[in-house]
XYZ file of C-alpha atoms in Angstrom:
708
model
C -6.278 -20.258 -11.391
C -2.799 -21.767 -11.388
C 0.832 -19.152 -11.052
C 3.738 -20.193 -12.902
C 7.110 -20.009 -11.281
C 8.649 -16.024 -11.182
C 12.491 -15.189 -10.915
C 14.326 -15.155 -7.729
C 13.204 -12.372 -5.849
C 14.459 -12.419 -1.924
C 16.949 -11.777 -1.949
C 17.861 -10.365 -4.425
C 18.379 -5.903 -5.704
C 15.654 -4.445 -6.058
C 14.701 -0.443 -6.551
C 11.745 0.958 -4.444
C 8.627 0.033 -6.489
C 7.461 4.329 -5.460
C 10.954 5.521 -6.793
C 9.820 6.806 -9.566
C 6.659 8.699 -8.090
C 9.076 9.594 -5.371
C 12.052 11.642 -7.573
C 8.723 12.611 -10.126
C 7.494 14.547 -7.339
C 3.655 12.145 -7.380
C 4.531 10.757 -4.242
C 1.505 13.659 -2.281
C 3.628 13.471 1.579
C 1.551 14.022 4.446
C 0.696 18.259 4.112
C 0.101 17.059 0.320
C -1.953 16.221 -0.193
C -5.214 18.254 -1.746
C -8.689 19.050 0.264
C -10.927 22.048 -0.236
C -11.926 23.921 2.351
C -9.127 23.996 4.429
C -7.882 25.371 7.445
C -4.559 25.817 8.670
C -3.522 24.806 12.593
C -0.549 27.194 13.524
C 0.851 25.539 17.817
C 1.828 29.167 20.370
C 4.234 26.892 22.539
C 4.573 27.915 26.440
C 7.967 30.576 26.306
C 8.766 29.347 30.061
C 10.131 26.065 31.564
C 7.419 25.445 34.446
C 4.621 27.453 35.828
C 1.010 28.306 35.150
C -0.642 29.975 32.256
C -1.980 33.476 34.075
C -4.219 34.477 30.647
C -4.560 33.889 26.525
C -5.396 37.664 25.484
C -7.501 35.734 22.159
C -9.788 37.872 22.176
C -7.536 40.808 19.972
C -6.544 37.584 17.862
C -9.619 36.620 17.145
C -10.174 39.749 15.393
C -7.395 39.924 13.129
C -7.541 39.071 8.832
C -8.468 34.893 8.197
C -9.232 33.864 11.488
C -10.821 31.631 12.977
C -10.768 29.816 16.285
C -8.270 30.140 19.313
C -8.004 27.086 21.358
C -6.125 27.056 25.374
C -7.049 25.481 27.887
C -9.690 27.821 29.105
C -11.515 27.131 25.876
C -11.133 23.752 24.398
C -12.772 20.752 24.297
C -12.751 17.804 26.804
C -10.711 14.802 26.127
C -9.988 11.554 28.385
C -7.404 10.763 29.093
C -7.784 8.022 31.645
C -7.388 5.023 29.616
C -4.360 1.865 28.500
C -2.934 1.753 24.210
C -1.383 -0.944 22.556
C 2.154 1.114 23.643
C 0.716 1.310 27.763
C -0.254 4.658 29.495
C -0.903 7.401 27.345
C 2.034 10.222 26.840
C -0.225 13.468 29.568
C 1.537 15.724 26.577
C -1.124 14.416 24.619
C -4.306 15.798 26.971
C -3.797 19.144 25.150
C -5.262 22.366 26.577
C -7.144 20.209 29.146
C -4.959 22.262 32.483
C -2.729 25.720 32.693
C -0.112 23.854 34.116
C 3.612 24.607 32.384
C 6.037 21.788 32.830
C 8.423 23.035 30.227
C 9.414 25.562 27.457
C 7.535 24.472 24.217
C 4.475 23.573 25.586
C 1.444 23.373 23.944
C 0.001 26.408 25.443
C -2.865 27.236 22.270
C -3.821 26.522 18.413
C -4.464 29.061 16.065
C -7.153 28.485 12.907
C -7.071 30.790 10.093
C -7.338 30.376 6.520
C -4.071 30.307 5.447
C -1.186 29.479 7.012
C 0.583 32.916 7.409
C -2.556 33.812 8.796
C -2.316 31.687 11.028
C 1.498 32.048 12.023
C 1.069 35.672 11.615
C -1.699 35.556 14.779
C 0.298 33.149 16.466
C 2.857 35.600 16.918
C 0.691 37.877 18.234
C -0.787 36.263 20.489
C -0.129 37.001 24.566
C 0.104 34.610 26.888
C 0.520 35.784 30.611
C 2.677 33.299 32.696
C 2.646 32.741 36.444
C 6.505 31.514 36.229
C 8.207 28.914 38.236
C 11.852 28.452 39.450
C 12.969 25.766 36.706
C 15.479 22.727 36.420
C 16.756 21.355 34.065
C 20.802 20.627 35.245
C 21.776 17.361 34.437
C 24.916 15.701 34.444
C 26.676 12.587 36.829
C 26.259 12.469 40.524
C 23.432 15.145 40.543
C 20.689 14.796 43.408
C 16.948 13.451 43.208
C 18.706 10.575 40.585
C 16.853 7.171 41.081
C 15.864 3.639 39.425
C 12.704 3.195 37.696
C 10.036 0.803 37.762
C 11.026 -0.646 34.024
C 11.613 -3.986 32.946
C 15.216 -3.199 32.076
C 16.148 -1.475 34.561
C 18.258 -4.083 36.259
C 20.060 -6.981 35.740
C 22.560 -9.155 37.723
C 24.523 -11.688 37.973
C 27.633 -12.686 40.644
C 29.654 -10.982 42.957
C 31.044 -7.374 41.514
C 33.223 -6.097 43.603
C 35.414 -9.567 44.715
C 34.754 -10.427 40.973
C 36.859 -6.313 40.135
C 39.253 -6.764 43.618
C 41.028 -9.779 42.091
C 41.086 -8.412 38.134
C 44.731 -8.442 36.754
C 43.642 -5.024 35.071
C 40.322 -2.390 35.531
C 39.420 0.028 33.839
C 36.248 2.435 35.523
C 35.513 5.517 33.706
C 32.842 7.796 32.925
C 31.887 8.786 29.491
C 29.454 11.167 28.547
C 26.765 11.911 25.441
C 24.330 15.021 24.542
C 20.873 15.532 23.618
C 20.227 14.355 20.487
C 16.644 14.877 18.361
C 15.928 13.384 14.714
C 15.770 16.041 12.769
C 14.013 13.768 10.115
C 13.567 15.180 6.342
C 10.113 15.823 6.960
C 8.860 16.985 9.157
C 5.864 16.591 11.481
C 2.264 18.034 9.084
C -1.625 15.939 9.583
C -4.475 17.053 8.425
C -7.642 15.761 9.595
C -11.504 15.786 8.312
C -14.896 14.334 8.793
C -16.163 12.826 6.083
C -18.804 10.780 5.956
C -19.704 10.412 10.014
C -15.887 8.915 9.540
C -12.784 11.078 11.043
C -10.181 10.846 8.639
C -6.968 11.505 9.072
C -4.111 11.986 6.942
C -0.855 11.802 8.331
C 3.430 11.386 8.490
C 3.706 8.525 11.041
C 4.974 5.341 11.737
C 1.840 3.214 12.363
C -1.402 3.790 11.160
C -3.313 1.946 13.922
C -2.034 2.928 17.355
C -1.799 7.274 15.661
C -5.648 6.470 14.650
C -5.959 3.607 18.436
C -5.121 6.802 20.657
C -7.098 9.398 18.763
C -10.567 6.887 19.106
C -9.717 6.389 22.919
C -8.359 10.489 23.106
C -11.993 11.978 20.835
C -14.557 8.994 22.504
C -14.273 7.829 19.344
C -15.513 3.915 18.135
C -12.032 2.864 16.335
C -14.009 1.561 13.928
C -15.017 5.411 12.782
C -11.663 6.495 12.897
C -9.125 5.804 9.355
C -5.812 7.517 9.833
C -3.743 6.789 6.551
C -0.301 7.713 6.231
C 1.840 6.312 2.536
C 4.284 8.357 2.263
C 6.847 9.709 4.956
C 10.027 11.453 4.469
C 11.912 9.805 7.305
C 10.782 8.936 11.531
C 13.681 7.719 13.138
C 11.524 7.491 17.067
C 9.405 10.545 16.883
C 6.407 10.392 14.857
C 4.308 8.635 17.293
C 1.190 10.233 18.222
C 2.037 13.539 19.369
C -0.414 17.113 20.368
C -0.280 18.054 16.635
C -2.482 15.484 15.655
C -4.620 15.886 18.475
C -4.765 20.074 17.605
C -5.805 19.616 13.777
C -8.265 17.229 15.338
C -9.315 19.046 17.946
C -9.779 21.853 15.518
C -11.310 19.803 12.707
C -14.076 18.594 15.012
C -15.309 21.601 16.503
C -14.924 23.964 12.678
C -16.156 21.146 10.477
C -13.698 21.999 7.393
C -10.004 19.518 6.956
C -7.994 21.716 9.054
C -3.531 21.472 8.797
C -1.513 21.678 10.472
C 2.908 22.080 9.692
C 4.847 22.144 12.444
C 8.214 24.481 12.017
C 10.837 22.940 12.297
C 12.495 24.555 15.141
C 8.539 23.510 16.755
C 9.699 19.726 15.974
C 13.051 20.176 18.362
C 10.162 21.326 21.231
C 8.070 18.598 21.106
C 8.592 15.581 19.336
C 11.043 14.102 21.590
C 14.537 13.391 21.782
C 17.766 11.344 22.790
C 18.180 12.261 26.432
C 21.498 13.034 27.547
C 23.463 9.502 28.828
C 25.759 10.069 31.415
C 27.674 6.462 32.254
C 30.528 4.399 33.912
C 31.509 1.859 33.043
C 34.056 -0.328 34.943
C 35.604 -3.746 33.819
C 37.881 -6.758 35.576
C 40.011 -9.328 33.605
C 42.578 -11.558 33.991
C 45.871 -11.244 31.842
C 44.576 -13.149 28.426
C 41.575 -10.801 28.960
C 38.729 -12.660 29.868
C 36.484 -10.769 31.766
C 36.563 -11.213 35.265
C 33.512 -8.035 36.424
C 31.597 -6.067 33.866
C 29.399 -3.264 34.896
C 27.834 -0.499 33.554
C 25.509 1.979 35.483
C 23.304 4.665 32.906
C 22.345 8.066 34.096
C 19.517 9.806 31.823
C 16.505 12.113 32.306
C 13.033 12.531 31.243
C 10.424 15.081 31.894
C 8.527 15.791 35.265
C 5.064 14.405 33.009
C 6.062 10.820 33.120
C 9.166 8.842 33.141
C 11.368 7.594 29.352
C 14.003 5.239 30.241
C 17.152 5.281 27.368
C 18.852 2.061 28.953
C 22.774 2.496 27.370
C 23.017 -0.725 29.357
C 20.803 -3.542 27.890
C 23.665 -4.059 25.130
C 26.335 -5.264 26.886
C 23.396 -7.634 28.844
C 24.336 -9.662 25.407
C 28.017 -8.981 23.655
C 29.688 -10.250 26.537
C 30.024 -12.913 29.325
C 31.804 -12.476 32.699
C 31.530 -13.428 36.274
C 30.105 -10.571 37.971
C 28.070 -8.953 35.161
C 25.359 -5.833 36.188
C 24.297 -2.912 34.211
C 21.514 -1.040 35.846
C 20.173 2.170 34.555
C 18.892 5.948 36.682
C 16.462 8.205 35.919
C 16.041 12.015 37.124
C 13.852 14.202 36.235
C 13.569 17.443 34.887
C 12.075 20.755 33.728
C 12.597 19.395 30.156
C 10.405 17.700 27.577
C 10.078 14.221 27.698
C 12.490 12.193 25.386
C 11.633 9.455 22.763
C 13.220 6.508 20.548
C 15.870 7.153 18.909
C 17.057 5.011 16.049
C 18.305 2.522 18.192
C 17.499 3.392 21.371
C 19.483 2.818 24.212
C 22.013 1.020 22.240
C 23.605 3.443 20.529
C 25.245 5.878 23.766
C 25.705 2.599 24.854
C 27.731 1.111 22.617
C 29.719 4.355 22.968
C 30.810 3.859 26.765
C 30.865 -0.034 26.785
C 32.897 -1.182 22.903
C 35.788 2.649 24.229
C 36.251 0.817 27.720
C 36.831 -2.227 25.551
C 39.297 -0.655 23.921
C 40.927 0.860 26.917
C 41.523 -2.575 28.498
C 42.707 -3.711 24.840
C 45.453 -0.790 25.251
C 46.144 -1.934 29.551
C 45.593 -5.289 28.101
C 48.523 -4.465 25.473
C 46.110 -7.375 23.424
C 43.982 -6.852 19.666
C 40.931 -5.371 20.275
C 39.171 -7.978 18.065
C 41.218 -11.039 19.840
C 39.704 -9.047 23.489
C 36.133 -9.796 21.854
C 36.925 -13.605 20.447
C 38.140 -14.045 24.468
C 34.963 -12.587 25.508
C 32.142 -14.253 23.206
C 29.780 -16.027 24.992
C 27.916 -19.531 24.071
C 24.481 -18.510 25.414
C 23.195 -15.712 27.098
C 25.749 -14.410 29.307
C 22.592 -13.123 31.407
C 19.536 -14.800 30.557
C 20.922 -18.274 30.243
C 19.006 -18.343 26.447
C 20.446 -19.933 23.340
C 21.227 -17.800 20.354
C 18.410 -17.693 17.687
C 21.757 -17.040 15.718
C 24.721 -15.249 16.764
C 28.673 -14.571 13.801
C 29.547 -11.136 15.707
C 33.577 -12.962 15.286
C 31.871 -13.702 11.712
C 32.186 -10.779 10.895
C 35.106 -9.354 12.786
C 37.051 -11.539 10.946
C 35.696 -10.374 7.109
C 36.087 -7.012 8.295
C 39.108 -6.815 9.102
C 40.214 -8.849 5.918
C 38.590 -6.544 4.269
C 39.885 -3.409 6.347
C 43.149 -3.723 6.271
C 43.695 -4.488 9.709
C 46.615 -7.206 9.812
C 48.887 -3.921 8.488
C 48.170 -2.399 11.997
C 50.344 -0.732 13.947
C 48.580 -0.764 17.014
C 50.777 1.929 19.084
C 49.647 5.624 19.091
C 50.759 8.789 16.768
C 52.562 5.909 14.098
C 50.996 7.032 11.619
C 51.611 11.102 9.507
C 50.703 12.669 6.526
C 51.734 15.951 7.422
C 50.084 17.779 9.817
C 47.528 14.525 9.449
C 48.261 11.508 12.404
C 45.803 9.033 11.208
C 44.468 5.889 13.075
C 41.943 3.221 13.262
C 39.572 1.901 15.052
C 36.626 -1.131 15.847
C 33.613 -1.381 17.714
C 31.156 -4.714 17.886
C 27.099 -4.000 16.999
C 24.108 -6.069 18.269
C 20.674 -5.271 18.498
C 17.728 -6.727 18.880
C 15.683 -8.161 16.065
C 11.911 -8.707 18.508
C 8.638 -9.483 16.020
C 5.442 -8.937 17.258
C 1.830 -10.172 15.992
C -0.130 -8.110 12.956
C -2.711 -9.105 10.292
C -2.800 -8.545 6.360
C -4.820 -9.908 4.055
C -3.837 -11.070 -0.085
C -6.615 -10.853 -2.502
C -5.398 -12.992 -5.758
C -7.781 -10.786 -8.490
C -9.542 -11.401 -11.596
C -6.931 -9.983 -13.908
C -4.294 -11.860 -12.378
C -2.109 -9.695 -10.188
C -1.996 -9.813 -6.388
C -3.204 -7.388 -3.910
C -1.227 -7.289 -0.491
C -3.174 -4.813 2.319
C -1.432 -4.368 5.485
C -0.754 -1.437 7.729
C 2.790 -1.599 7.877
C 5.011 2.222 7.346
C 7.145 2.721 5.613
C 9.409 5.618 6.758
C 12.161 5.797 4.204
C 13.383 1.968 4.766
C 12.288 0.287 1.352
C 9.396 -1.718 3.807
C 6.691 -1.595 0.796
C 9.422 -2.720 -1.698
C 10.478 -6.102 0.694
C 7.515 -6.481 1.754
C 6.791 -6.651 -2.337
C 9.382 -9.271 -2.814
C 8.245 -11.144 0.481
C 4.821 -12.047 -1.280
C 5.656 -12.653 -4.812
C 8.221 -15.204 -3.446
C 5.799 -16.294 -1.339
C 3.078 -16.735 -3.882
C 5.215 -17.615 -6.686
C 5.527 -14.851 -9.050
C 7.406 -12.260 -10.589
C 7.341 -8.773 -8.287
C 4.857 -6.831 -11.187
C 2.356 -9.315 -10.487
C 1.886 -7.766 -6.612
C 0.620 -4.453 -5.344
C 1.052 -3.854 -1.679
C -1.187 -1.348 -0.036
C 0.513 0.103 3.690
C 0.309 2.750 5.873
C -4.283 2.557 6.039
C -5.774 1.581 9.678
C -8.463 0.217 7.402
C -6.173 -2.512 6.557
C -6.170 -3.990 10.612
C -3.811 -3.796 13.399
C -0.674 -3.982 12.766
C 3.109 -3.691 14.048
C 4.492 -0.402 13.844
C 7.407 0.766 12.473
C 9.988 0.127 14.768
C 11.977 -0.707 16.715
C 13.911 -3.349 14.215
C 10.784 -5.427 13.762
C 8.920 -3.748 11.111
C 9.888 -5.909 8.565
C 10.071 -9.373 10.183
C 6.523 -8.541 11.454
C 4.997 -7.623 8.964
C 6.437 -10.754 6.607
C 5.561 -13.522 9.024
C 2.202 -12.034 8.417
C 2.220 -11.586 5.013
C 4.006 -14.875 4.180
C 1.191 -16.500 6.970
C -1.430 -14.142 4.366
C 0.036 -15.878 1.400
C 0.519 -19.412 1.901
C -3.104 -19.878 2.933
C -4.235 -17.676 -0.083
C -2.623 -20.767 -2.323
C -4.801 -23.060 -0.676
C -7.559 -21.228 -1.229
C -6.724 -21.110 -4.586
C -5.900 -25.023 -5.255
C -9.641 -25.936 -4.556
C -10.972 -22.724 -6.400
C -8.789 -24.607 -9.547
C -9.208 -21.283 -11.707
C -12.631 -19.816 -10.922
C -11.483 -16.086 -9.547
C -14.903 -14.003 -8.471
C -15.046 -10.284 -9.747
C -13.652 -9.262 -6.327
C -11.352 -12.142 -6.412
C -10.151 -14.316 -2.995
C -8.585 -13.351 -0.189
C -7.293 -14.944 2.553
C -6.655 -12.973 5.882
C -3.864 -14.213 8.880
C -3.270 -12.462 12.276
C -0.065 -13.850 13.635
C -0.748 -14.123 17.241
C -1.059 -17.909 17.527
C 2.387 -18.496 15.927
C 4.184 -16.007 17.271
C 2.892 -17.343 20.859
C 4.922 -20.742 19.593
C 8.161 -19.415 19.769
C 10.525 -20.986 21.022
C 12.351 -18.043 23.301
C 16.336 -16.953 21.988
C 18.545 -14.634 21.954
C 17.335 -12.744 19.154
C 19.687 -10.719 17.831
C 21.637 -8.771 14.868
C 25.527 -8.131 14.921
C 27.787 -6.251 13.008
C 31.489 -5.512 13.282
C 32.105 -0.822 12.773
C 35.873 0.257 11.736
C 36.626 3.651 10.881
C 39.959 5.211 9.863
C 40.008 9.165 10.941
C 42.612 11.647 10.154
C 43.229 14.171 13.588
C 44.709 17.479 13.219
C 46.080 18.413 16.029
C 47.162 22.029 15.761
C 43.039 22.794 14.605
C 40.916 19.539 16.400
C 39.746 19.226 12.725
C 38.592 15.655 12.597
C 37.678 13.613 9.207
C 37.069 10.228 8.809
C 38.523 9.030 5.700
C 36.551 5.832 5.381
C 34.780 3.164 7.440
C 33.253 -0.384 7.009
C 30.789 -2.185 8.822
C 29.943 -5.871 8.914
C 26.806 -7.150 9.370
C 25.287 -10.746 10.240
C 21.161 -9.621 10.672
C 19.480 -12.668 8.913
C 18.019 -13.488 5.690
C 18.679 -9.903 3.879
C 15.117 -9.053 1.905
C 17.155 -6.759 -0.809
C 20.508 -5.441 -0.208
C 20.213 -2.305 -1.780
C 17.303 -1.316 0.243
C 19.270 -3.176 3.199
C 22.898 -1.566 2.285
C 20.862 1.994 2.016
C 19.771 1.427 6.384
C 23.001 0.085 7.055
C 25.048 2.815 5.524
C 22.054 5.464 6.866
C 22.904 4.321 10.023
C 26.734 4.665 9.903
C 26.578 7.745 8.387
C 24.508 9.260 11.359
C 27.148 7.452 13.961
C 29.820 9.625 12.471
C 27.168 12.607 12.899
C 26.843 11.582 16.334
C 30.815 10.769 16.800
C 31.947 14.697 15.880
C 28.896 16.909 15.652
C 25.165 16.066 16.994
C 24.482 18.329 20.454
C 21.676 20.238 21.383
C 22.568 22.506 24.367
C 20.342 24.262 27.343
C 20.233 26.981 28.416
C 20.609 26.858 32.284
C 18.229 30.505 32.599
C 15.840 29.790 30.059
C 15.327 26.325 30.389
C 14.800 25.936 26.200
C 17.097 24.245 23.693
C 20.431 27.193 22.442
C 19.757 27.382 18.523
C 16.541 25.151 17.555
C 17.510 24.863 13.515
C 20.213 23.809 11.167
C 22.130 26.278 11.223
C 23.475 25.206 15.694
C 22.412 22.107 15.478
C 25.018 20.166 13.234
C 24.235 17.301 11.398
C 26.862 15.231 9.277
C 26.726 16.913 5.487
C 28.109 15.454 2.020
C 31.503 16.838 2.765
C 31.302 15.136 5.964
C 30.675 11.982 5.284
C 34.224 9.778 3.748
C 33.987 6.586 1.539
C 31.481 4.502 3.818
C 30.624 0.302 2.631
C 28.359 -1.841 4.526
C 27.678 -5.554 3.818
C 26.683 -8.909 5.396
C 28.207 -11.848 6.256
C 25.350 -15.134 5.612
C 23.371 -15.494 8.451
C 21.241 -18.943 8.689
C 18.436 -18.203 11.325
C 17.573 -22.028 12.164
C 13.856 -22.935 12.898
C 12.712 -19.603 11.947
C 9.385 -19.093 10.517
C 11.085 -16.648 8.531
C 14.656 -15.495 9.274
C 14.247 -11.367 8.180
C 16.261 -9.602 11.205
C 16.099 -5.301 10.825
C 18.944 -3.396 9.780
C 17.567 -0.100 10.290
C 19.352 0.456 13.964
C 21.909 -1.132 13.596
C 23.950 0.357 11.389
C 24.868 3.611 14.063
C 25.645 0.975 17.337
C 29.383 1.349 18.244
C 30.015 3.591 15.261
C 30.769 6.500 17.464
C 32.764 4.487 19.156
C 34.766 3.156 15.900
C 35.236 6.576 15.704
C 36.454 7.744 18.978
C 39.038 4.456 18.921
C 40.212 5.488 16.228
C 40.800 8.779 17.164
C 43.093 7.168 20.258
C 44.542 5.996 18.041
C 45.926 8.813 16.254
C 46.538 10.699 19.100
C 47.207 8.790 21.866
C 44.406 10.305 23.971
C 41.153 8.885 24.999
C 38.518 11.048 24.656
C 34.657 10.116 26.975
C 32.060 12.938 25.451
C 30.999 12.670 22.252
C 30.843 14.983 20.072
C 34.426 14.807 19.444
C 34.475 18.580 18.822
C 37.979 20.764 17.708
C 38.360 22.078 21.035
C 37.781 18.709 22.885
C 41.201 17.744 20.958
C 42.935 21.088 20.894
C 42.618 20.797 25.225
C 43.617 17.050 25.510
C 46.795 17.644 23.396
C 48.054 20.970 25.748
C 46.996 19.051 28.483
C 49.187 16.104 26.621
C 52.053 18.914 26.346
C 52.367 19.717 30.028
C 52.055 16.583 31.074
C 55.244 15.201 29.041
C 56.979 19.265 29.992
């Protein structure tokens, strides 16, 4: 068989290959898959924040209409929890109903299974659970006792004598910043269906890595890995929350015991309780600079919380290790264990809240120096990794700032605060830098040349809404030198073998390398076959582990420059973002259409982070107040202005793929750019997110009082 040269594919905008199925409803999500004899589960969550379950009144509930079973710590089958997964030790949350301890409010204490979801919910709400309650602690703030430096490779890094360099600095900024607890709020809530089929456990799930989920379930239930299949074809958003969670374990437990399919779909309120969130942070940044703006000292410390179950670190101080050099460079993280759920990864974990603090502090330093914020960043541009000493695979942060400044009209900016007004609105502009790692992980893939002249790619990738399926179609078409319509990409099936998860902005890069490697091997085999393809096709399968082991050690990151213009009404405290621009250096852009969509989505989330998102804990109950969209505010259409995202050329020499991540960098620096613009508009520096109207009004009152 011969292939004919197709049109250019990578780098040209393509609509999603599954787009029609999604808009017509043909694409089925995890809670929409049809099954015969389907039963439905409903989790019962604890109403206390710390203590023990004394009794579960399941006898009365078992007699309610349609109820099939009630599982809890008194009767649940035993799980195997002593193992190591692909991401390390298992999450203790997955030890569902294995003990009577309650470590936080919203801890799953029972599962009710019934014939219909309505019957399951009614019975779950009628279930009486008695507790022995203990005092709890959910208080998070800077300076609280009990903090510690975790045993984590990312916890501390540094060089030089910090105090000496600060003392020698002409200008010093020492400021504290806070960000609140935030939640993922994916459009599609978590849902799973589990059933036994021909001796195999089949799980239809919404997740970020089917192989990851399959491996965890096999370990927990002491199953041969080959007897577990997890499928996740369409996913309505994830952002870090859709890993392995208690609801998947509950569904498999029920399906195993009842020997019939069981579906469990979480409510929105339940997702707030048990699917993870971004920890609040309390951060301190100290910067010391010479009169010309060159940094002598950079210190960034961050405090975040974790549960009493296991440590999870929000690495908010890491981005300074890449962005700026200084003679003394120290970053550190601390944790405090509280009676709250375990946080998890959330879009740009660490970098999103960390960039608010560091990029606000850089803006404040520019104010003190009387220097343009972009010029200050240019004077502290490193040539190698500031702490690692490694070369950058590619770095054009200044190119992003130059292009962004040109398109945003930065040169016409009057740097004086409160210098622009339109009626009741004060206007201001701000900017901030962005960076996010461009990692890669081993993955396997297979490519089959079919007898009809088409090609089928199989890889356990996950398209969480990013357009990964389309990107891989274009990557495969280019590697095979055929048109994209001759390529079918099948993803989201653990039977396809190990592959990296959709996370850390590593998915497309990791999967592309596997697909390219398999396609190249297939082309060699096709040349030997001389066009003779059997009915079953010819398949090439590759594993990129050895190839990645040979990859040179470098600092590999995407970079970007964020710009924002705001209008502030100081009589009402209202802030309106009028326009945003993000310019990014993100390597080879596979599909500009979906890549730009990802960047714009991240920038909108940054706007939401800056102005709206804030989960509040009740000290008395330990639970979240208003765990719903009526109380947890996210940016709506009316909040979103003209937003533009674009790329500059960013070739990555000596890289086997040249692709970097775009899913997370869009949020990095966005909140800081908006906050810096508010400072420019009002003359007031805000150090606590979100920038609520009451905070704007209070700051305005304090400023007025200071000036008589």
